[in-house]
Amino acid sequence: MIRVAINGYGTIGKRVADAISAQDDMVISGVTKTKPSFGCDLAVRKGYPLYCTYDDEQKINAFHDAGYTCHGGLKTLLGVSDVVVDCSPGKHGAANLEKYKNAGIKWIFQGGEKHEMTGLSYTSCANHEQNLHAEGTRVVSCNTTGLSRTLIPLLESCGEISVECTMIRRAADPGDSDKGPINAIKPVLKVPSHHGPDVMSVEPRIKINSLAVAVPTTIMHMHAITVTLPQGHGMTTESILALWKSRPRIIIMNGGETGITTTAEVMEFARDIGRTWGDLHEIFVWEDGVKLVDNTLYYFQAIHQESDVVPENVDAIRALMGTESDWMASVRKTDEAITRMFS
Ligand code: NAD
């Protein structure tokens, strides 16, 4: 059993913890919270040993004073773990990395950290093999994961592609009360935005640029994507749809036929099929929003930002530990276990 620590039991951390505990080859050794708060009750209810983010006695005692059993600080947790999944807010990585290296265990960061910090990034469909037996990695962001899921199959089929995309981003997660905008559209005034080019951290052969805007919604990101295929590509709109349908973690639906024409209905669909927290690990592509005109492919896809990276963390653990070298086999194992646990 691979013993996995979750450092930062927040939006991503709590989801990754559940996905890991659904697997039969890994177990949660503990989760950290910075201080006693309502998230501790969830950890207790799920049966995850609770630890403090810090090793400071006073901070550990604050948990006991609030009525929680705290098993110690981060150092103690790392001592009983084989790998740590760092789900702290972005930019805490460098300070935490030092602690993981000192503890001599493997580590996984999230997309809020820069590729330069870890020197290696991960998406199951792009570079599982490159991550085998590595000391640590970074699971790329929700947007980069979403782009990779649909672009990597196109690259593999066509040999080369160049991509222009616009990320229409949710302003904040549903649980965040301190972010915006609430009544404006906010462009990212860095061109290109980091989102598209970040795909090259897992697949450098894709030529890609992106623009990004934040809009007042909390539930999903939307990508508007234009892909230039090479001359003589031999693809059709139908063959591209068939290609995506054959790949894991992509859902294709026809908006006109199903009535699922907005991100609100996509999220309602996720709730209807019984997904915990209304999560959708898959990337949602509208069949009737896909069109190939000569060499240019146009499509829209929706990304559930809080959850598409969750199963990727499970696969990344198997890559680092070297326990599954075939990415498709890992993805199948991960997804079947999650489905079994949550349906
Ligand atoms: P969050 O704020 O919801 O949760 C972070 C948790 O870490 C909180 O419980 C916080 O108390 C704790 N924490 C604070 N300081 C810490 C420290 N120094 N060490 C350990 N834990 C600490 O954040 P999140 O949305 O879960 O994001 C976590 C990471 O995942 C970030 O890198 C983020 O960019 C990435 N990510 C987020 C989303 C998303 O939509 N929320 C999607 C993909 C990737």
Short mmCIF file of N, CA, C and O in Angstrom, two decimals, residues 152-203:
data_model
loop_
_atom_site.label_atom_id
_atom_site.label_comp_id
_atom_site.label_asym_id
_atom_site.label_seq_id
_atom_site.Cartn_x
_atom_site.Cartn_y
_atom_site.Cartn_z
N ILE A 152 -3.87 16.40 -27.17
CA ILE A 152 -2.86 15.32 -27.32
C ILE A 152 -3.34 14.28 -28.35
O ILE A 152 -2.58 13.90 -29.23
N PRO A 153 -4.62 13.83 -28.30
CA PRO A 153 -5.06 12.87 -29.33
C PRO A 153 -4.94 13.46 -30.74
O PRO A 153 -4.59 12.74 -31.68
N LEU A 154 -5.21 14.77 -30.90
CA LEU A 154 -5.08 15.39 -32.22
C LEU A 154 -3.63 15.39 -32.67
O LEU A 154 -3.31 15.09 -33.81
N LEU A 155 -2.73 15.71 -31.74
CA LEU A 155 -1.29 15.71 -32.08
C LEU A 155 -0.85 14.31 -32.50
O LEU A 155 -0.16 14.14 -33.50
N GLU A 156 -1.30 13.32 -31.72
CA GLU A 156 -0.89 11.94 -32.02
C GLU A 156 -1.41 11.48 -33.39
O GLU A 156 -0.76 10.73 -34.10
N SER A 157 -2.60 11.97 -33.77
CA SER A 157 -3.18 11.56 -35.06
C SER A 157 -2.59 12.33 -36.23
O SER A 157 -2.48 11.78 -37.32
N CYS A 158 -2.24 13.60 -36.00
CA CYS A 158 -1.84 14.46 -37.13
C CYS A 158 -0.33 14.70 -37.20
O CYS A 158 0.15 15.24 -38.19
N GLY A 159 0.39 14.42 -36.13
CA GLY A 159 1.85 14.62 -36.15
C GLY A 159 2.28 16.02 -35.75
O GLY A 159 3.32 16.20 -35.13
N GLU A 160 1.48 17.02 -36.10
CA GLU A 160 1.77 18.40 -35.67
C GLU A 160 0.47 19.19 -35.64
O GLU A 160 -0.43 18.93 -36.45
N ILE A 161 0.36 20.13 -34.69
CA ILE A 161 -0.80 21.02 -34.65
C ILE A 161 -0.35 22.38 -34.11
O ILE A 161 0.63 22.44 -33.35
N SER A 162 -1.05 23.43 -34.51
CA SER A 162 -0.81 24.70 -33.83
C SER A 162 -2.16 25.24 -33.35
O SER A 162 -3.19 25.06 -34.03
N VAL A 163 -2.16 25.85 -32.18
CA VAL A 163 -3.41 26.11 -31.47
C VAL A 163 -3.48 27.56 -30.99
O VAL A 163 -2.50 28.10 -30.47
N GLU A 164 -4.66 28.17 -31.19
CA GLU A 164 -4.97 29.46 -30.58
C GLU A 164 -6.21 29.22 -29.73
O GLU A 164 -7.17 28.61 -30.20
N CYS A 165 -6.20 29.67 -28.47
CA CYS A 165 -7.40 29.43 -27.65
C CYS A 165 -7.66 30.58 -26.69
O CYS A 165 -6.73 31.31 -26.31
N THR A 166 -8.92 30.73 -26.35
CA THR A 166 -9.30 31.74 -25.35
C THR A 166 -9.91 31.02 -24.16
O THR A 166 -10.83 30.22 -24.32
N MET A 167 -9.34 31.29 -22.99
CA MET A 167 -9.82 30.69 -21.75
C MET A 167 -10.84 31.65 -21.13
O MET A 167 -10.46 32.77 -20.77
N ILE A 168 -12.08 31.21 -21.03
CA ILE A 168 -13.11 32.05 -20.38
C ILE A 168 -13.24 31.48 -18.99
O ILE A 168 -13.85 30.41 -18.80
N ARG A 169 -12.64 32.13 -18.03
CA ARG A 169 -12.39 31.49 -16.74
C ARG A 169 -13.41 31.88 -15.68
O ARG A 169 -13.81 33.05 -15.60
N ARG A 170 -13.77 30.92 -14.83
CA ARG A 170 -14.63 31.26 -13.69
C ARG A 170 -13.83 32.20 -12.77
O ARG A 170 -12.62 32.07 -12.61
N ALA A 171 -14.55 33.16 -12.18
CA ALA A 171 -13.86 34.16 -11.37
C ALA A 171 -13.35 33.56 -10.06
O ALA A 171 -12.26 33.92 -9.59
N ALA A 172 -14.13 32.66 -9.45
CA ALA A 172 -13.76 32.10 -8.15
C ALA A 172 -14.41 30.73 -8.01
O ALA A 172 -15.36 30.42 -8.73
N ASP A 173 -13.87 29.91 -7.11
CA ASP A 173 -14.55 28.64 -6.79
C ASP A 173 -15.80 28.94 -5.96
O ASP A 173 -15.85 29.97 -5.27
N PRO A 174 -16.81 28.04 -5.96
CA PRO A 174 -18.06 28.32 -5.24
C PRO A 174 -17.85 28.64 -3.75
O PRO A 174 -18.59 29.42 -3.16
N GLY A 175 -16.81 28.03 -3.15
CA GLY A 175 -16.60 28.25 -1.71
C GLY A 175 -15.80 29.50 -1.38
O GLY A 175 -15.57 29.80 -0.20
N ASP A 176 -15.35 30.25 -2.39
CA ASP A 176 -14.53 31.44 -2.14
C ASP A 176 -15.39 32.69 -2.03
O ASP A 176 -16.19 32.97 -2.91
N SER A 177 -15.20 33.45 -0.94
CA SER A 177 -16.00 34.66 -0.78
C SER A 177 -15.15 35.92 -0.97
O SER A 177 -15.64 37.02 -0.87
N ASP A 178 -13.86 35.74 -1.25
CA ASP A 178 -12.99 36.92 -1.28
C ASP A 178 -12.39 37.19 -2.67
O ASP A 178 -11.40 37.90 -2.78
N LYS A 179 -12.98 36.59 -3.71
CA LYS A 179 -12.42 36.81 -5.05
C LYS A 179 -13.47 37.37 -5.98
O LYS A 179 -14.66 37.25 -5.74
N GLY A 180 -13.05 37.94 -7.09
CA GLY A 180 -13.98 38.50 -8.06
C GLY A 180 -13.43 38.32 -9.45
O GLY A 180 -12.53 37.51 -9.63
N PRO A 181 -13.95 39.03 -10.46
CA PRO A 181 -14.96 40.09 -10.35
C PRO A 181 -16.37 39.53 -10.17
O PRO A 181 -16.63 38.40 -10.55
N ILE A 182 -17.27 40.37 -9.55
CA ILE A 182 -18.65 39.92 -9.46
C ILE A 182 -19.54 40.61 -10.50
O ILE A 182 -20.67 40.21 -10.71
N ASN A 183 -19.06 41.67 -11.13
CA ASN A 183 -19.88 42.31 -12.16
C ASN A 183 -19.00 42.97 -13.22
O ASN A 183 -19.14 44.16 -13.50
N ALA A 184 -18.07 42.19 -13.75
CA ALA A 184 -17.17 42.72 -14.77
C ALA A 184 -16.53 41.56 -15.50
O ALA A 184 -16.57 40.43 -15.02
N ILE A 185 -15.97 41.83 -16.65
CA ILE A 185 -15.17 40.83 -17.37
C ILE A 185 -13.74 41.32 -17.32
O ILE A 185 -13.44 42.45 -17.71
N LYS A 186 -12.85 40.47 -16.78
CA LYS A 186 -11.49 40.93 -16.50
C LYS A 186 -10.47 40.21 -17.40
O LYS A 186 -10.23 39.02 -17.22
N PRO A 187 -9.90 40.93 -18.38
CA PRO A 187 -8.90 40.26 -19.23
C PRO A 187 -7.58 40.07 -18.49
O PRO A 187 -7.23 40.86 -17.63
N VAL A 188 -6.88 38.99 -18.83
CA VAL A 188 -5.51 38.82 -18.32
C VAL A 188 -4.62 39.65 -19.23
O VAL A 188 -4.50 39.37 -20.43
N LEU A 189 -4.01 40.70 -18.68
CA LEU A 189 -3.26 41.64 -19.51
C LEU A 189 -1.82 41.20 -19.70
O LEU A 189 -0.90 42.02 -19.75
N LYS A 190 -1.64 39.91 -19.74
CA LYS A 190 -0.34 39.35 -20.10
C LYS A 190 -0.65 38.48 -21.32
O LYS A 190 -1.42 37.53 -21.23
N VAL A 191 -0.07 38.85 -22.44
CA VAL A 191 -0.39 38.14 -23.69
C VAL A 191 0.88 37.49 -24.26
O VAL A 191 1.89 38.17 -24.40
N PRO A 192 0.87 36.18 -24.57
CA PRO A 192 -0.22 35.26 -24.28
C PRO A 192 -0.33 35.00 -22.77
O PRO A 192 0.62 35.20 -22.03
N SER A 193 -1.51 34.50 -22.35
CA SER A 193 -1.65 34.11 -20.95
C SER A 193 -0.82 32.83 -20.74
O SER A 193 -0.44 32.18 -21.70
N HIS A 194 -0.57 32.48 -19.50
CA HIS A 194 0.29 31.31 -19.24
C HIS A 194 -0.40 29.98 -19.56
O HIS A 194 0.24 28.96 -19.71
N HIS A 195 -1.77 30.00 -19.67
CA HIS A 195 -2.52 28.74 -19.72
C HIS A 195 -2.15 27.84 -20.89
O HIS A 195 -1.83 26.68 -20.72
N GLY A 196 -2.25 28.40 -22.11
CA GLY A 196 -1.95 27.60 -23.29
C GLY A 196 -0.50 27.11 -23.30
O GLY A 196 -0.24 25.90 -23.36
N PRO A 197 0.46 28.07 -23.23
CA PRO A 197 1.86 27.65 -23.26
C PRO A 197 2.22 26.61 -22.18
O PRO A 197 3.16 25.83 -22.36
N ASP A 198 1.44 26.57 -21.08
CA ASP A 198 1.75 25.57 -20.04
C ASP A 198 1.57 24.14 -20.55
O ASP A 198 2.16 23.20 -20.01
N VAL A 199 0.76 23.97 -21.60
CA VAL A 199 0.59 22.64 -22.20
C VAL A 199 1.96 22.12 -22.67
O VAL A 199 2.24 20.92 -22.61
N MET A 200 2.81 23.06 -23.09
CA MET A 200 4.13 22.65 -23.61
C MET A 200 5.02 22.08 -22.51
O MET A 200 6.04 21.46 -22.81
N SER A 201 4.64 22.29 -21.23
CA SER A 201 5.43 21.68 -20.14
C SER A 201 5.21 20.17 -20.09
O SER A 201 6.01 19.44 -19.51
N VAL A 202 4.12 19.69 -20.69
CA VAL A 202 3.91 18.23 -20.76
C VAL A 202 4.02 17.69 -22.19
O VAL A 202 4.26 16.51 -22.39
N GLU A 203 3.85 18.57 -23.19
CA GLU A 203 3.98 18.13 -24.59
C GLU A 203 4.55 19.28 -25.42
O GLU A 203 3.79 20.09 -25.98
#
